[in-house]
Amino acid sequence: MYPYRSLIITFLLLFSISVSSPVTLPINAADPIANAITFRLHIARAVGGIQAAYPGAQLHRIECTSTRGPLRTPLGLVDVRLFFANPSPVPDRRAILLSSRPRALEWGQWARPHYLPDPRPATELGLGDILTSDIMQVFRKMRQAGQDGAFRAVDVIKEEGMNEVWWQFQMSTRGQGWVWVGDESGRVEAEQDGRGSTNSI
């Protein structure tokens, strides 16, 4: 019985993520990028699909990496992992991972979700259901602030002490570690010389 139930849930989940979604994002009249079918919308659809199959699940971290080395545009960050907190009494089911299919070519190509022991540090607060900005918007903010280096990963997190969600670009430029961009504020902060101190830009 249980294997069949698992297969049915997985089918419904992947179907709900892949078909046309009723998800409606807040309109940003000043920036058409935010209203396109972009990274932000793919994430919102995936979150809706997971929450339909696993009621109570909450997105708490996004990790994106390049499968072909350092990049100069986020479009190549197609290895995406969504970590969800899951309110299960079973210890090994307290987190869910939804990741891109192997050799995915674009956003929104998801593999089957699976359970994890809770990977969330106690300091992580979760992201909510819908991001304010799209990855292309925060990328543009970073470039406008003069951060023009290549990067190989982006994490999206909110931790204790942070007043908003932050996008963290892992830079590949020698001597540079991370560049942070605020999801709501668009504020850019850069790590200095890879030593952990930051400059606001």
Coordinates of C-alpha atoms in Angstrom, one line a residue:
M1 CA 0.0 0.0 0.0
Y2 CA 2.6 2.5 1.1
P3 CA 4.8 2.2 -2.1
Y4 CA 1.8 2.9 -4.2
R5 CA 0.8 5.9 -2.1
S6 CA 4.4 7.3 -2.4
L7 CA 4.3 6.9 -6.2
I8 CA 0.9 8.7 -6.4
I9 CA 2.1 11.6 -4.2
T10 CA 5.3 12.0 -6.3
F11 CA 3.3 11.9 -9.6
L12 CA 0.8 14.6 -8.3
L13 CA 3.7 16.7 -7.0
L14 CA 5.7 16.7 -10.2
F15 CA 2.5 17.2 -12.3
S16 CA 1.5 20.2 -10.2
I17 CA 5.0 21.7 -10.6
S18 CA 5.3 21.2 -14.3
V19 CA 1.9 22.2 -15.6
S20 CA 0.6 25.7 -15.8
S21 CA 0.4 27.0 -12.3
P22 CA -2.2 29.3 -10.7
V23 CA 0.6 31.0 -8.8
T24 CA 0.3 34.8 -9.1
L25 CA 3.2 36.9 -8.1
P26 CA 3.0 40.5 -6.9
I27 CA 3.4 42.9 -9.9
N28 CA 6.3 45.2 -10.0
A29 CA 5.3 48.0 -12.4
A30 CA 8.8 49.4 -12.4
D31 CA 10.6 46.3 -13.5
P32 CA 9.2 43.9 -16.1
I33 CA 11.8 41.2 -15.3
A34 CA 10.0 40.6 -12.0
N35 CA 6.7 39.8 -13.9
A36 CA 8.2 37.3 -16.4
I37 CA 8.3 33.5 -16.1
T38 CA 11.7 33.6 -14.4
F39 CA 13.6 32.0 -11.6
R40 CA 11.2 33.5 -9.0
L41 CA 8.1 32.0 -10.6
H42 CA 9.7 28.6 -11.0
I43 CA 10.5 28.6 -7.2
A44 CA 7.0 29.7 -6.3
R45 CA 5.5 26.9 -8.4
A46 CA 7.8 24.4 -6.8
V47 CA 7.0 25.6 -3.3
G48 CA 3.3 25.3 -4.1
G49 CA 3.7 21.8 -5.4
I50 CA 5.7 20.7 -2.3
Q51 CA 3.2 22.3 0.1
A52 CA 0.3 20.6 -1.7
A53 CA 1.9 17.2 -1.3
Y54 CA 3.4 17.8 2.2
P55 CA 1.1 20.2 4.1
G56 CA 3.0 22.4 6.5
A57 CA 6.3 22.2 4.7
Q58 CA 8.1 25.6 4.6
L59 CA 11.0 26.7 2.3
H60 CA 14.0 27.7 4.4
R61 CA 17.0 27.7 2.0
I62 CA 17.8 27.8 -1.7
E63 CA 21.1 26.7 -3.1
C64 CA 22.1 27.2 -6.8
T65 CA 25.4 26.1 -8.4
S66 CA 26.9 26.0 -11.8
T67 CA 27.5 22.7 -13.5
R68 CA 30.1 24.2 -15.9
G69 CA 32.5 26.4 -13.8
P70 CA 32.5 30.1 -13.1
L71 CA 29.7 32.1 -14.7
R72 CA 29.0 35.7 -15.6
T73 CA 25.2 35.3 -15.8
P74 CA 22.8 33.5 -13.5
L75 CA 21.2 31.6 -16.4
G76 CA 23.8 28.9 -16.0
L77 CA 22.9 28.2 -12.3
V78 CA 20.7 25.3 -13.2
D79 CA 21.7 23.0 -10.4
V80 CA 19.1 24.2 -7.9
R81 CA 18.3 22.7 -4.4
L82 CA 15.3 23.7 -2.3
F83 CA 15.3 22.7 1.3
F84 CA 12.0 22.6 3.2
A85 CA 11.4 22.2 6.9
N86 CA 8.7 19.5 7.3
P87 CA 6.6 19.2 10.5
S88 CA 6.9 15.4 10.8
P89 CA 7.1 13.5 14.1
V90 CA 9.5 11.1 12.3
P91 CA 13.1 12.4 12.8
D92 CA 14.3 11.3 9.3
R93 CA 11.4 13.1 7.6
R94 CA 11.8 16.6 9.1
A95 CA 13.2 18.0 6.0
I96 CA 12.5 17.7 2.3
L97 CA 14.9 18.3 -0.6
L98 CA 13.7 19.2 -4.0
S99 CA 16.6 19.4 -6.5
S100 CA 17.1 19.8 -10.2
R101 CA 17.2 16.7 -12.4
P102 CA 20.6 15.5 -13.3
R103 CA 21.8 17.4 -16.4
A104 CA 19.0 19.9 -16.2
L105 CA 19.3 22.6 -18.9
E106 CA 17.1 25.2 -17.4
W107 CA 15.2 26.2 -14.2
G108 CA 12.1 24.2 -13.3
Q109 CA 13.3 20.8 -14.3
W110 CA 12.9 18.9 -11.0
A111 CA 13.8 15.5 -9.8
R112 CA 11.8 13.5 -7.3
P113 CA 11.8 15.0 -3.8
H114 CA 13.1 13.0 -0.9
Y115 CA 13.3 13.3 2.9
L116 CA 16.4 14.4 4.8
P117 CA 17.2 14.6 8.5
D118 CA 16.6 18.3 9.4
P119 CA 19.6 20.2 7.9
R120 CA 18.4 23.6 9.0
P121 CA 20.8 25.4 11.5
A122 CA 18.9 26.8 14.5
T123 CA 19.8 30.3 13.2
E124 CA 17.9 30.0 9.9
L125 CA 14.5 31.6 9.9
G126 CA 13.1 30.5 6.5
L127 CA 12.3 32.3 3.3
G128 CA 8.5 32.5 3.1
D129 CA 6.6 31.3 0.0
I130 CA 7.5 33.9 -2.6
L131 CA 10.7 35.8 -3.1
T132 CA 10.5 39.6 -3.6
S133 CA 13.2 39.8 -6.3
D134 CA 14.2 37.6 -9.2
I135 CA 17.7 36.3 -9.5
M136 CA 18.2 38.6 -12.6
Q137 CA 17.2 41.6 -10.6
V138 CA 19.7 41.0 -7.8
F139 CA 22.4 40.1 -10.3
R140 CA 21.8 43.5 -12.0
K141 CA 22.0 45.2 -8.6
M142 CA 25.3 43.5 -7.9
R143 CA 26.7 44.6 -11.3
Q144 CA 25.5 48.2 -10.8
A145 CA 27.4 48.2 -7.5
G146 CA 30.6 47.5 -9.4
Q147 CA 30.9 43.8 -8.6
D148 CA 31.7 42.4 -12.0
G149 CA 33.5 39.2 -11.2
A150 CA 32.5 35.7 -12.2
F151 CA 30.7 33.5 -9.6
R152 CA 30.0 29.8 -9.2
A153 CA 27.1 29.6 -6.7
V154 CA 24.2 31.5 -5.1
D155 CA 22.5 30.8 -1.8
V156 CA 19.3 32.4 -0.7
I157 CA 18.9 32.5 3.1
K158 CA 17.6 34.5 6.1
E159 CA 19.2 34.0 9.5
E160 CA 18.9 35.5 12.9
G161 CA 20.0 39.1 12.9
M162 CA 19.0 39.6 9.2
N163 CA 16.1 41.9 8.6
E164 CA 15.4 40.5 5.2
V165 CA 16.2 37.6 2.9
W166 CA 19.7 37.8 1.3
W167 CA 21.1 36.4 -1.9
Q168 CA 24.8 35.3 -1.4
F169 CA 26.9 35.1 -4.6
Q170 CA 30.0 32.9 -4.1
M171 CA 32.5 34.8 -6.3
S172 CA 35.4 33.2 -8.2
T173 CA 37.5 36.3 -8.4
R174 CA 40.9 35.8 -6.6
G175 CA 40.8 37.2 -3.1
Q176 CA 37.0 37.6 -3.0
G177 CA 34.6 35.4 -1.2
W178 CA 30.9 36.4 -1.2
V179 CA 28.7 39.3 -2.4
W180 CA 25.4 39.7 -0.6
V181 CA 22.3 41.4 -2.2
G182 CA 19.2 42.1 -0.1
D183 CA 16.0 40.6 -1.6
E184 CA 13.8 43.6 -0.7
S185 CA 16.2 46.5 -0.3
G186 CA 18.6 45.7 -3.1
R187 CA 21.5 46.6 -0.8
V188 CA 24.8 45.2 -1.8
E189 CA 27.6 44.1 0.6
A190 CA 30.9 42.6 -0.5
E191 CA 33.4 40.5 1.5
Q192 CA 36.8 42.2 1.6
D193 CA 39.8 40.2 0.5
G194 CA 38.2 36.9 1.5
R195 CA 38.6 37.6 5.2
G196 CA 35.0 37.9 6.2
S197 CA 34.8 41.7 6.7
T198 CA 32.3 43.5 4.5
N199 CA 31.8 46.8 2.7
S200 CA 28.3 48.2 2.1
I201 CA 28.0 49.5 -1.5

